[in-house]
Structure formats: structure tokens, C-alpha cells
């Protein structure tokens, strides 16, 4: 019997869909209180996940779901970083 490898799943804070962790874009609140986009999945801190879809990022930010999940206001610069990361992720799939 082959071993069944369990793929870690995370839920998008905007649409609530569960997807494999590595497909999602992770935003992290670092212990220093900064918001970072974590493309490696290794940054420590409180994380929130969104689909690599501009709609999900916009919805997550507009409805305050990312802010709520990270328990901190998200500065404009971090919002831009998040949007760029998602655009790149979306472009990479084409
Ligand atoms: Zn989503």
C-alpha cells in the first residue's frame, strides 16, 4: 500500500474555500508587528491565507477579513505588496 500523503490545507479568509497551503498566498503578522507577504511559508508569526486571486485579496482587504485574521490594521504598503504577490502568483499559473 502506498502511503497517502496528506496535503496541508488552509482556508482563504475571503471566500472560505479550503485549498492546499502552497497554492495560497500567506500574509503574516511578524512578532515585530509588521505585515509581510510570506512566499516561503516559513515566516513565523500569525498568518492568514488568501487565494492567489485578485478578487479574494480585494475582498479580504475591503471587508476587513485579513485585518481581522491578523488582528492588526494593514498599512497601504503591505496591501500593495499583497496585491503584487497575488498578481505574480496568478501570472505564474498562466
Ligand atoms: Zn479565496
PDB file of N, CA, C and O in Angstrom, residues 35 74-82 84:
ATOM      1  N   UNK A  35       3.415  43.594   8.771  1.00  0.00           N
ATOM      2  CA  UNK A  35       2.722  42.671   7.881  1.00  0.00           C
ATOM      3  C   UNK A  35       3.647  42.330   6.732  1.00  0.00           C
ATOM      4  O   UNK A  35       4.173  43.212   6.063  1.00  0.00           O
ATOM      5  N   UNK A  74      -3.859  46.842   8.377  1.00  0.00           N
ATOM      6  CA  UNK A  74      -2.855  46.567   7.358  1.00  0.00           C
ATOM      7  C   UNK A  74      -2.484  47.864   6.652  1.00  0.00           C
ATOM      8  O   UNK A  74      -3.344  48.513   6.062  1.00  0.00           O
ATOM      9  N   UNK A  75      -1.212  48.264   6.728  1.00  0.00           N
ATOM     10  CA  UNK A  75      -0.808  49.508   6.064  1.00  0.00           C
ATOM     11  C   UNK A  75      -0.897  49.377   4.545  1.00  0.00           C
ATOM     12  O   UNK A  75      -0.798  48.268   4.000  1.00  0.00           O
ATOM     13  N   UNK A  76      -1.071  50.524   3.901  1.00  0.00           N
ATOM     14  CA  UNK A  76      -1.198  50.571   2.447  1.00  0.00           C
ATOM     15  C   UNK A  76      -0.046  49.849   1.736  1.00  0.00           C
ATOM     16  O   UNK A  76      -0.258  49.146   0.760  1.00  0.00           O
ATOM     17  N   UNK A  77       1.172  50.022   2.258  1.00  0.00           N
ATOM     18  CA  UNK A  77       2.337  49.409   1.609  1.00  0.00           C
ATOM     19  C   UNK A  77       2.231  47.877   1.631  1.00  0.00           C
ATOM     20  O   UNK A  77       2.589  47.209   0.658  1.00  0.00           O
ATOM     21  N   UNK A  78       1.716  47.336   2.733  1.00  0.00           N
ATOM     22  CA  UNK A  78       1.575  45.884   2.822  1.00  0.00           C
ATOM     23  C   UNK A  78       0.448  45.405   1.915  1.00  0.00           C
ATOM     24  O   UNK A  78       0.510  44.316   1.345  1.00  0.00           O
ATOM     25  N   UNK A  79      -0.587  46.246   1.768  1.00  0.00           N
ATOM     26  CA  UNK A  79      -1.679  45.894   0.851  1.00  0.00           C
ATOM     27  C   UNK A  79      -1.144  45.789  -0.566  1.00  0.00           C
ATOM     28  O   UNK A  79      -1.471  44.857  -1.301  1.00  0.00           O
ATOM     29  N   UNK A  80      -0.294  46.758  -0.942  1.00  0.00           N
ATOM     30  CA  UNK A  80       0.277  46.742  -2.285  1.00  0.00           C
ATOM     31  C   UNK A  80       1.153  45.515  -2.487  1.00  0.00           C
ATOM     32  O   UNK A  80       1.138  44.893  -3.548  1.00  0.00           O
ATOM     33  N   UNK A  81       1.906  45.188  -1.464  1.00  0.00           N
ATOM     34  CA  UNK A  81       2.792  44.025  -1.542  1.00  0.00           C
ATOM     35  C   UNK A  81       1.967  42.754  -1.765  1.00  0.00           C
ATOM     36  O   UNK A  81       2.324  41.878  -2.548  1.00  0.00           O
ATOM     37  N   UNK A  82       0.856  42.684  -1.059  1.00  0.00           N
ATOM     38  CA  UNK A  82      -0.033  41.536  -1.157  1.00  0.00           C
ATOM     39  C   UNK A  82      -0.645  41.443  -2.561  1.00  0.00           C
ATOM     40  O   UNK A  82      -0.698  40.378  -3.167  1.00  0.00           O
ATOM     41  N   UNK A  84       0.606  42.657  -5.300  1.00  0.00           N
ATOM     42  CA  UNK A  84       1.656  42.278  -6.252  1.00  0.00           C
ATOM     43  C   UNK A  84       1.934  40.780  -6.186  1.00  0.00           C
ATOM     44  O   UNK A  84       2.107  40.132  -7.207  1.00  0.00           O
TER      45      UNK A  84
END
